[in-house]
Amino acid sequence: MILLFTSDHCAWCDVLKAMLDEESDELGLLHSIYEVNVDQHHHIAEAYSILVVPTLVSGMHKISGVPTASDLRSFILQVNAGANSGFKKHTPRSVLRDVREIRNFNDQEEQMVRNA
């Protein structure tokens, strides 16, 4: 699964979407691409430490800004290789669960600091 972080006022996000469509068709992308609007879903963006849009995230792989065509192709190939390696596959539900866990951890940490 690939997360594409965008915002409403991001012109470069449309450029990256077009590049993704072209590359995923050409390479036969095995993953689903989910767009996450940071204006509407800021808690997910915070959990993934997204500071710039557009940003692509899949597992430990991350690209911020608009990559070159070769860098995007490399990213997709790395993601596809990871999909075939038997590692945990992410779903939108698992991403939201991970975000909740991160938020709970951060809340607990803040509470401990206040109580100290």
PDB file of C-alpha atoms in Angstrom:
ATOM      1  CA  MET A   1       0.000   0.000   0.000  1.00  0.00           C
ATOM      2  CA  ILE A   2       1.217   3.473  -0.882  1.00  0.00           C
ATOM      3  CA  LEU A   3      -0.005   6.602   0.877  1.00  0.00           C
ATOM      4  CA  LEU A   4       0.079   9.799  -1.177  1.00  0.00           C
ATOM      5  CA  PHE A   5      -0.123  12.835   1.108  1.00  0.00           C
ATOM      6  CA  THR A   6      -1.614  15.879  -0.634  1.00  0.00           C
ATOM      7  CA  SER A   7      -3.417  19.113   0.171  1.00  0.00           C
ATOM      8  CA  ASP A   8      -6.141  21.147  -1.506  1.00  0.00           C
ATOM      9  CA  HIS A   9      -3.781  23.900  -2.639  1.00  0.00           C
ATOM     10  CA  CYS A  10      -0.898  21.755  -3.885  1.00  0.00           C
ATOM     11  CA  ALA A  11      -0.240  22.170  -7.618  1.00  0.00           C
ATOM     12  CA  TRP A  12       2.673  19.713  -7.505  1.00  0.00           C
ATOM     13  CA  CYS A  13       0.391  17.025  -6.094  1.00  0.00           C
ATOM     14  CA  ASP A  14      -1.448  16.837  -9.422  1.00  0.00           C
ATOM     15  CA  VAL A  15       1.878  16.453 -11.224  1.00  0.00           C
ATOM     16  CA  LEU A  16       2.830  13.539  -8.978  1.00  0.00           C
ATOM     17  CA  LYS A  17      -0.604  11.922  -9.380  1.00  0.00           C
ATOM     18  CA  ALA A  18      -0.172  11.953 -13.163  1.00  0.00           C
ATOM     19  CA  MET A  19       3.333  10.480 -12.822  1.00  0.00           C
ATOM     20  CA  LEU A  20       2.006   7.753 -10.511  1.00  0.00           C
ATOM     21  CA  ASP A  21      -0.765   6.854 -12.948  1.00  0.00           C
ATOM     22  CA  GLU A  22       1.721   6.530 -15.785  1.00  0.00           C
ATOM     23  CA  GLU A  23       4.319   4.539 -13.837  1.00  0.00           C
ATOM     24  CA  SER A  24       1.836   2.257 -12.104  1.00  0.00           C
ATOM     25  CA  ASP A  25       0.217   1.370 -15.449  1.00  0.00           C
ATOM     26  CA  GLU A  26       3.596   0.737 -17.041  1.00  0.00           C
ATOM     27  CA  LEU A  27       4.973  -1.316 -14.147  1.00  0.00           C
ATOM     28  CA  GLY A  28       1.763  -3.072 -13.169  1.00  0.00           C
ATOM     29  CA  LEU A  29       1.724  -1.675  -9.632  1.00  0.00           C
ATOM     30  CA  LEU A  30       0.676  -4.388  -7.208  1.00  0.00           C
ATOM     31  CA  HIS A  31      -0.274  -1.946  -4.476  1.00  0.00           C
ATOM     32  CA  SER A  32      -3.229   0.292  -3.975  1.00  0.00           C
ATOM     33  CA  ILE A  33      -2.516   3.997  -3.753  1.00  0.00           C
ATOM     34  CA  TYR A  34      -4.489   5.914  -1.136  1.00  0.00           C
ATOM     35  CA  GLU A  35      -4.579   9.689  -1.194  1.00  0.00           C
ATOM     36  CA  VAL A  36      -4.502  11.345   2.226  1.00  0.00           C
ATOM     37  CA  ASN A  37      -5.476  15.006   2.257  1.00  0.00           C
ATOM     38  CA  VAL A  38      -3.431  16.569   5.067  1.00  0.00           C
ATOM     39  CA  ASP A  39      -5.958  19.390   5.473  1.00  0.00           C
ATOM     40  CA  GLN A  40      -8.701  16.896   6.300  1.00  0.00           C
ATOM     41  CA  HIS A  41      -6.618  14.166   7.963  1.00  0.00           C
ATOM     42  CA  HIS A  42      -3.902  16.074   9.816  1.00  0.00           C
ATOM     43  CA  HIS A  43      -3.679  13.373  12.516  1.00  0.00           C
ATOM     44  CA  ILE A  44      -2.525  10.825   9.923  1.00  0.00           C
ATOM     45  CA  ALA A  45      -0.010  13.318   8.504  1.00  0.00           C
ATOM     46  CA  GLU A  46       1.317  13.985  12.017  1.00  0.00           C
ATOM     47  CA  ALA A  47       1.663  10.278  12.726  1.00  0.00           C
ATOM     48  CA  TYR A  48       3.799   9.880   9.606  1.00  0.00           C
ATOM     49  CA  SER A  49       5.737  13.119  10.274  1.00  0.00           C
ATOM     50  CA  ILE A  50       4.635  14.639   6.968  1.00  0.00           C
ATOM     51  CA  LEU A  51       6.001  18.164   6.607  1.00  0.00           C
ATOM     52  CA  VAL A  52       5.842  18.586   2.822  1.00  0.00           C
ATOM     53  CA  VAL A  53       3.253  17.714   0.189  1.00  0.00           C
ATOM     54  CA  PRO A  54       3.273  15.794  -1.979  1.00  0.00           C
ATOM     55  CA  THR A  55       4.847  12.921  -0.043  1.00  0.00           C
ATOM     56  CA  LEU A  56       4.725   9.211  -0.830  1.00  0.00           C
ATOM     57  CA  VAL A  57       4.989   6.685   2.009  1.00  0.00           C
ATOM     58  CA  SER A  58       5.067   2.921   1.920  1.00  0.00           C
ATOM     59  CA  GLY A  59       6.451   1.103   4.933  1.00  0.00           C
ATOM     60  CA  MET A  60       9.925   2.490   5.562  1.00  0.00           C
ATOM     61  CA  HIS A  61      10.138   4.088   2.101  1.00  0.00           C
ATOM     62  CA  LYS A  62       9.368   7.802   1.832  1.00  0.00           C
ATOM     63  CA  ILE A  63       9.715  10.432  -0.919  1.00  0.00           C
ATOM     64  CA  SER A  64       8.877  14.095  -0.294  1.00  0.00           C
ATOM     65  CA  GLY A  65       8.268  16.496  -3.154  1.00  0.00           C
ATOM     66  CA  VAL A  66       8.040  15.551  -6.816  1.00  0.00           C
ATOM     67  CA  PRO A  67      10.631  12.889  -7.626  1.00  0.00           C
ATOM     68  CA  THR A  68      12.306  12.382 -10.964  1.00  0.00           C
ATOM     69  CA  ALA A  69      10.751   9.689 -13.129  1.00  0.00           C
ATOM     70  CA  SER A  70      13.633   7.332 -12.333  1.00  0.00           C
ATOM     71  CA  ASP A  71      13.346   7.946  -8.564  1.00  0.00           C
ATOM     72  CA  LEU A  72       9.606   7.288  -8.695  1.00  0.00           C
ATOM     73  CA  ARG A  73      10.168   4.094 -10.669  1.00  0.00           C
ATOM     74  CA  SER A  74      12.775   2.982  -8.116  1.00  0.00           C
ATOM     75  CA  PHE A  75      10.345   3.725  -5.254  1.00  0.00           C
ATOM     76  CA  ILE A  76       7.592   1.671  -6.910  1.00  0.00           C
ATOM     77  CA  LEU A  77       9.965  -1.220  -7.598  1.00  0.00           C
ATOM     78  CA  GLN A  78      11.166  -1.206  -3.965  1.00  0.00           C
ATOM     79  CA  VAL A  79       7.568  -1.195  -2.727  1.00  0.00           C
ATOM     80  CA  ASN A  80       6.652  -4.052  -5.069  1.00  0.00           C
ATOM     81  CA  ALA A  81       9.708  -6.029  -3.953  1.00  0.00           C
ATOM     82  CA  GLY A  82       8.650  -5.575  -0.324  1.00  0.00           C
ATOM     83  CA  ALA A  83       5.124  -6.734  -1.157  1.00  0.00           C
ATOM     84  CA  ASN A  84       6.488 -10.020  -2.405  1.00  0.00           C
ATOM     85  CA  SER A  85       8.826 -10.543   0.546  1.00  0.00           C
ATOM     86  CA  GLY A  86       6.191 -11.672   3.038  1.00  0.00           C
ATOM     87  CA  PHE A  87       6.299  -8.540   5.214  1.00  0.00           C
ATOM     88  CA  LYS A  88       3.112  -7.285   6.829  1.00  0.00           C
ATOM     89  CA  LYS A  89       0.722  -5.856   4.265  1.00  0.00           C
ATOM     90  CA  HIS A  90      -0.963  -2.606   5.234  1.00  0.00           C
ATOM     91  CA  THR A  91      -4.590  -1.755   4.699  1.00  0.00           C
ATOM     92  CA  PRO A  92      -6.346   1.559   5.308  1.00  0.00           C
ATOM     93  CA  ARG A  93      -7.717   0.100   8.550  1.00  0.00           C
ATOM     94  CA  SER A  94      -4.247  -0.935   9.760  1.00  0.00           C
ATOM     95  CA  VAL A  95      -2.907   2.546   8.977  1.00  0.00           C
ATOM     96  CA  LEU A  96      -5.631   4.136  11.092  1.00  0.00           C
ATOM     97  CA  ARG A  97      -4.963   1.629  13.885  1.00  0.00           C
ATOM     98  CA  ASP A  98      -1.253   2.542  13.787  1.00  0.00           C
ATOM     99  CA  VAL A  99      -2.146   6.249  13.915  1.00  0.00           C
ATOM    100  CA  ARG A 100      -4.361   5.670  16.972  1.00  0.00           C
ATOM    101  CA  GLU A 101      -1.557   3.767  18.707  1.00  0.00           C
ATOM    102  CA  ILE A 102       0.913   6.575  18.010  1.00  0.00           C
ATOM    103  CA  ARG A 103      -1.540   9.192  19.285  1.00  0.00           C
ATOM    104  CA  ASN A 104      -2.232   7.171  22.446  1.00  0.00           C
ATOM    105  CA  PHE A 105       1.487   6.789  23.074  1.00  0.00           C
ATOM    106  CA  ASN A 106       2.033  10.535  22.588  1.00  0.00           C
ATOM    107  CA  ASP A 107      -0.863  11.329  24.940  1.00  0.00           C
ATOM    108  CA  GLN A 108       0.559   9.000  27.604  1.00  0.00           C
ATOM    109  CA  GLU A 109       3.999  10.542  27.200  1.00  0.00           C
ATOM    110  CA  GLU A 110       2.587  14.073  27.608  1.00  0.00           C
ATOM    111  CA  GLN A 111       0.668  12.976  30.702  1.00  0.00           C
ATOM    112  CA  MET A 112       3.838  11.519  32.254  1.00  0.00           C
ATOM    113  CA  VAL A 113       5.717  14.770  31.597  1.00  0.00           C
ATOM    114  CA  ARG A 114       2.944  16.819  33.206  1.00  0.00           C
ATOM    115  CA  ASN A 115       2.886  14.542  36.254  1.00  0.00           C
ATOM    116  CA  ALA A 116       6.660  14.634  36.692  1.00  0.00           C
TER     117      ALA A 116
END
